[in-house]
């Protein structure tokens, strides 16, 4: 049964097909986040130890999890950092599309009639109740 404020099954299936199309068009993606570090080095005579000096950096790093452990990588070049930023942005799009895909799929599951109900509605008959063994107590 569909309510007036619920989208029809056809509309939901079209939304799901569109989400599949969008997921298929995603580029390369990877999990993780990019952080920047600034700080002082261990050399006491370095300029970073002068008063009011901001320190070295920023140095950008990619951080992600593998098998429950945090892995941190340093970028070899600014181009590598930009590439990782694009890939992480694509992953964020994938996450959002996946969440939406699951929501739409759940709505489809709620809206789709059961095969027995559809068959009974076509024949104009009442649906039989499933067998219950409660009355057979020994």
mmCIF file of C-alpha atoms in Angstrom:
data_model
loop_
_atom_site.group_PDB
_atom_site.id
_atom_site.type_symbol
_atom_site.label_atom_id
_atom_site.label_comp_id
_atom_site.label_asym_id
_atom_site.label_seq_id
_atom_site.Cartn_x
_atom_site.Cartn_y
_atom_site.Cartn_z
ATOM 1 C CA UNK A 1 0.000 0.000 0.000
ATOM 2 C CA UNK A 2 1.430 3.362 -0.947
ATOM 3 C CA UNK A 3 0.535 6.513 0.896
ATOM 4 C CA UNK A 4 0.023 9.827 -0.921
ATOM 5 C CA UNK A 5 3.270 11.261 0.491
ATOM 6 C CA UNK A 6 5.354 8.164 -0.360
ATOM 7 C CA UNK A 7 6.930 7.863 -3.793
ATOM 8 C CA UNK A 8 5.629 5.036 -5.946
ATOM 9 C CA UNK A 9 7.587 1.860 -6.546
ATOM 10 C CA UNK A 10 8.400 3.000 -10.102
ATOM 11 C CA UNK A 11 9.802 6.306 -8.843
ATOM 12 C CA UNK A 12 11.920 4.528 -6.234
ATOM 13 C CA UNK A 13 13.262 2.034 -8.774
ATOM 14 C CA UNK A 14 14.186 4.926 -11.084
ATOM 15 C CA UNK A 15 15.994 6.636 -8.190
ATOM 16 C CA UNK A 16 17.896 3.431 -7.491
ATOM 17 C CA UNK A 17 18.880 3.081 -11.162
ATOM 18 C CA UNK A 18 20.118 6.688 -11.180
ATOM 19 C CA UNK A 19 22.201 6.063 -8.045
ATOM 20 C CA UNK A 20 23.750 2.985 -9.673
ATOM 21 C CA UNK A 21 24.614 5.111 -12.715
ATOM 22 C CA UNK A 22 26.241 7.765 -10.514
ATOM 23 C CA UNK A 23 28.241 5.167 -8.569
ATOM 24 C CA UNK A 24 29.464 3.632 -11.840
ATOM 25 C CA UNK A 25 30.733 7.060 -12.968
ATOM 26 C CA UNK A 26 32.895 7.654 -9.897
ATOM 27 C CA UNK A 27 36.604 7.933 -10.472
ATOM 28 C CA UNK A 28 39.406 6.427 -8.408
ATOM 29 C CA UNK A 29 38.838 6.792 -4.705
ATOM 30 C CA UNK A 30 40.497 5.913 -1.427
ATOM 31 C CA UNK A 31 39.721 6.208 2.264
ATOM 32 C CA UNK A 32 41.631 8.462 4.581
ATOM 33 C CA UNK A 33 42.206 12.037 5.559
ATOM 34 C CA UNK A 34 44.910 14.583 4.938
ATOM 35 C CA UNK A 35 46.447 16.396 7.865
ATOM 36 C CA UNK A 36 49.114 19.056 8.077
ATOM 37 C CA UNK A 37 51.877 19.207 10.643
ATOM 38 C CA UNK A 38 54.046 22.108 11.650
ATOM 39 C CA UNK A 39 56.673 22.000 14.330
ATOM 40 C CA UNK A 40 60.205 22.369 15.468
ATOM 41 C CA UNK A 41 62.960 19.966 14.528
ATOM 42 C CA UNK A 42 65.494 18.403 16.859
ATOM 43 C CA UNK A 43 68.414 20.631 15.871
ATOM 44 C CA UNK A 44 68.904 23.263 18.618
ATOM 45 C CA UNK A 45 70.665 25.758 16.294
ATOM 46 C CA UNK A 46 67.958 25.627 13.576
ATOM 47 C CA UNK A 47 66.014 28.801 12.730
ATOM 48 C CA UNK A 48 62.779 27.101 13.853
ATOM 49 C CA UNK A 49 63.910 27.455 17.497
ATOM 50 C CA UNK A 50 64.047 31.261 17.279
ATOM 51 C CA UNK A 51 61.357 33.083 19.283
ATOM 52 C CA UNK A 52 58.072 33.672 17.412
ATOM 53 C CA UNK A 53 59.100 31.405 14.530
ATOM 54 C CA UNK A 54 56.211 29.202 13.323
ATOM 55 C CA UNK A 55 58.446 26.176 12.779
ATOM 56 C CA UNK A 56 58.835 23.859 9.818
ATOM 57 C CA UNK A 57 55.912 22.992 7.596
ATOM 58 C CA UNK A 58 53.199 22.594 6.915
ATOM 59 C CA UNK A 59 53.992 18.995 6.029
ATOM 60 C CA UNK A 60 51.000 17.120 4.671
ATOM 61 C CA UNK A 61 50.301 13.470 5.465
ATOM 62 C CA UNK A 62 47.716 10.913 4.395
ATOM 63 C CA UNK A 63 46.272 8.878 7.264
ATOM 64 C CA UNK A 64 44.076 5.787 6.892
ATOM 65 C CA UNK A 65 43.344 2.458 8.607
ATOM 66 C CA UNK A 66 44.510 -0.987 7.475
ATOM 67 C CA UNK A 67 43.474 -3.974 9.560
ATOM 68 C CA UNK A 68 42.601 -1.752 12.518
ATOM 69 C CA UNK A 69 46.005 -0.033 12.493
ATOM 70 C CA UNK A 70 46.583 3.576 11.512
ATOM 71 C CA UNK A 71 48.919 4.104 8.569
ATOM 72 C CA UNK A 72 50.452 7.495 7.832
ATOM 73 C CA UNK A 73 52.158 8.381 4.561
ATOM 74 C CA UNK A 74 54.063 11.501 3.596
ATOM 75 C CA UNK A 75 53.418 12.918 0.142
ATOM 76 C CA UNK A 76 56.424 12.944 -2.164
ATOM 77 C CA UNK A 77 55.144 16.022 -4.029
ATOM 78 C CA UNK A 78 52.332 18.591 -4.079
ATOM 79 C CA UNK A 79 50.900 16.785 -7.125
ATOM 80 C CA UNK A 80 50.600 13.569 -5.089
ATOM 81 C CA UNK A 81 48.746 15.486 -2.371
ATOM 82 C CA UNK A 82 46.311 16.994 -4.901
ATOM 83 C CA UNK A 83 45.670 13.551 -6.373
ATOM 84 C CA UNK A 84 44.968 12.133 -2.899
ATOM 85 C CA UNK A 85 42.594 15.059 -2.182
ATOM 86 C CA UNK A 86 40.626 14.226 -5.363
ATOM 87 C CA UNK A 87 40.523 10.524 -4.488
ATOM 88 C CA UNK A 88 39.321 11.203 -0.955
ATOM 89 C CA UNK A 89 36.637 13.569 -2.306
ATOM 90 C CA UNK A 90 35.456 10.783 -4.641
ATOM 91 C CA UNK A 91 35.319 8.416 -1.662
ATOM 92 C CA UNK A 92 33.125 10.910 0.235
ATOM 93 C CA UNK A 93 30.779 10.998 -2.795
ATOM 94 C CA UNK A 94 30.742 7.188 -2.800
ATOM 95 C CA UNK A 95 29.835 7.136 0.900
ATOM 96 C CA UNK A 96 26.941 9.565 0.371
ATOM 97 C CA UNK A 97 25.647 7.708 -2.699
ATOM 98 C CA UNK A 98 25.897 4.408 -0.803
ATOM 99 C CA UNK A 99 23.874 5.777 2.116
ATOM 100 C CA UNK A 100 21.227 7.090 -0.257
ATOM 101 C CA UNK A 101 21.227 3.800 -2.182
ATOM 102 C CA UNK A 102 20.525 1.852 1.020
ATOM 103 C CA UNK A 103 17.730 4.268 2.022
ATOM 104 C CA UNK A 104 16.048 3.968 -1.382
ATOM 105 C CA UNK A 105 16.463 0.191 -1.379
ATOM 106 C CA UNK A 106 14.845 -0.041 2.059
ATOM 107 C CA UNK A 107 11.903 2.039 0.818
ATOM 108 C CA UNK A 108 11.556 -0.299 -2.174
ATOM 109 C CA UNK A 109 11.524 -3.296 0.179
ATOM 110 C CA UNK A 110 8.706 -1.710 2.219
ATOM 111 C CA UNK A 111 6.679 -0.733 -0.858
ATOM 112 C CA UNK A 112 7.029 -3.928 -2.873
ATOM 113 C CA UNK A 113 4.049 -6.229 -2.274
ATOM 114 C CA UNK A 114 4.613 -9.758 -1.099
ATOM 115 C CA UNK A 115 4.170 -12.355 -3.857
ATOM 116 C CA UNK A 116 1.244 -13.981 -1.998
ATOM 117 C CA UNK A 117 -0.519 -10.634 -1.515
ATOM 118 C CA UNK A 118 -0.075 -9.701 -5.162
ATOM 119 C CA UNK A 119 -1.402 -13.081 -6.268
ATOM 120 C CA UNK A 120 -4.357 -12.905 -3.880
ATOM 121 C CA UNK A 121 -5.168 -9.366 -5.004
ATOM 122 C CA UNK A 122 -5.195 -10.520 -8.631
ATOM 123 C CA UNK A 123 -7.537 -13.406 -7.835
ATOM 124 C CA UNK A 124 -9.656 -11.399 -5.405
ATOM 125 C CA UNK A 125 -9.107 -13.988 -2.680
ATOM 126 C CA UNK A 126 -8.041 -13.663 0.887
ATOM 127 C CA UNK A 127 -4.533 -14.706 1.710
ATOM 128 C CA UNK A 128 -4.232 -17.910 3.703
ATOM 129 C CA UNK A 129 -2.671 -17.634 7.116
ATOM 130 C CA UNK A 130 0.504 -19.621 7.711
ATOM 131 C CA UNK A 131 0.134 -22.930 9.549
ATOM 132 C CA UNK A 132 0.531 -22.704 13.285
ATOM 133 C CA UNK A 133 1.342 -25.712 15.436
ATOM 134 C CA UNK A 134 0.279 -24.002 18.663
ATOM 135 C CA UNK A 135 -2.966 -25.967 18.887
ATOM 136 C CA UNK A 136 -1.104 -29.304 18.822
ATOM 137 C CA UNK A 137 0.155 -29.550 22.385
ATOM 138 C CA UNK A 138 1.196 -32.989 23.527
#
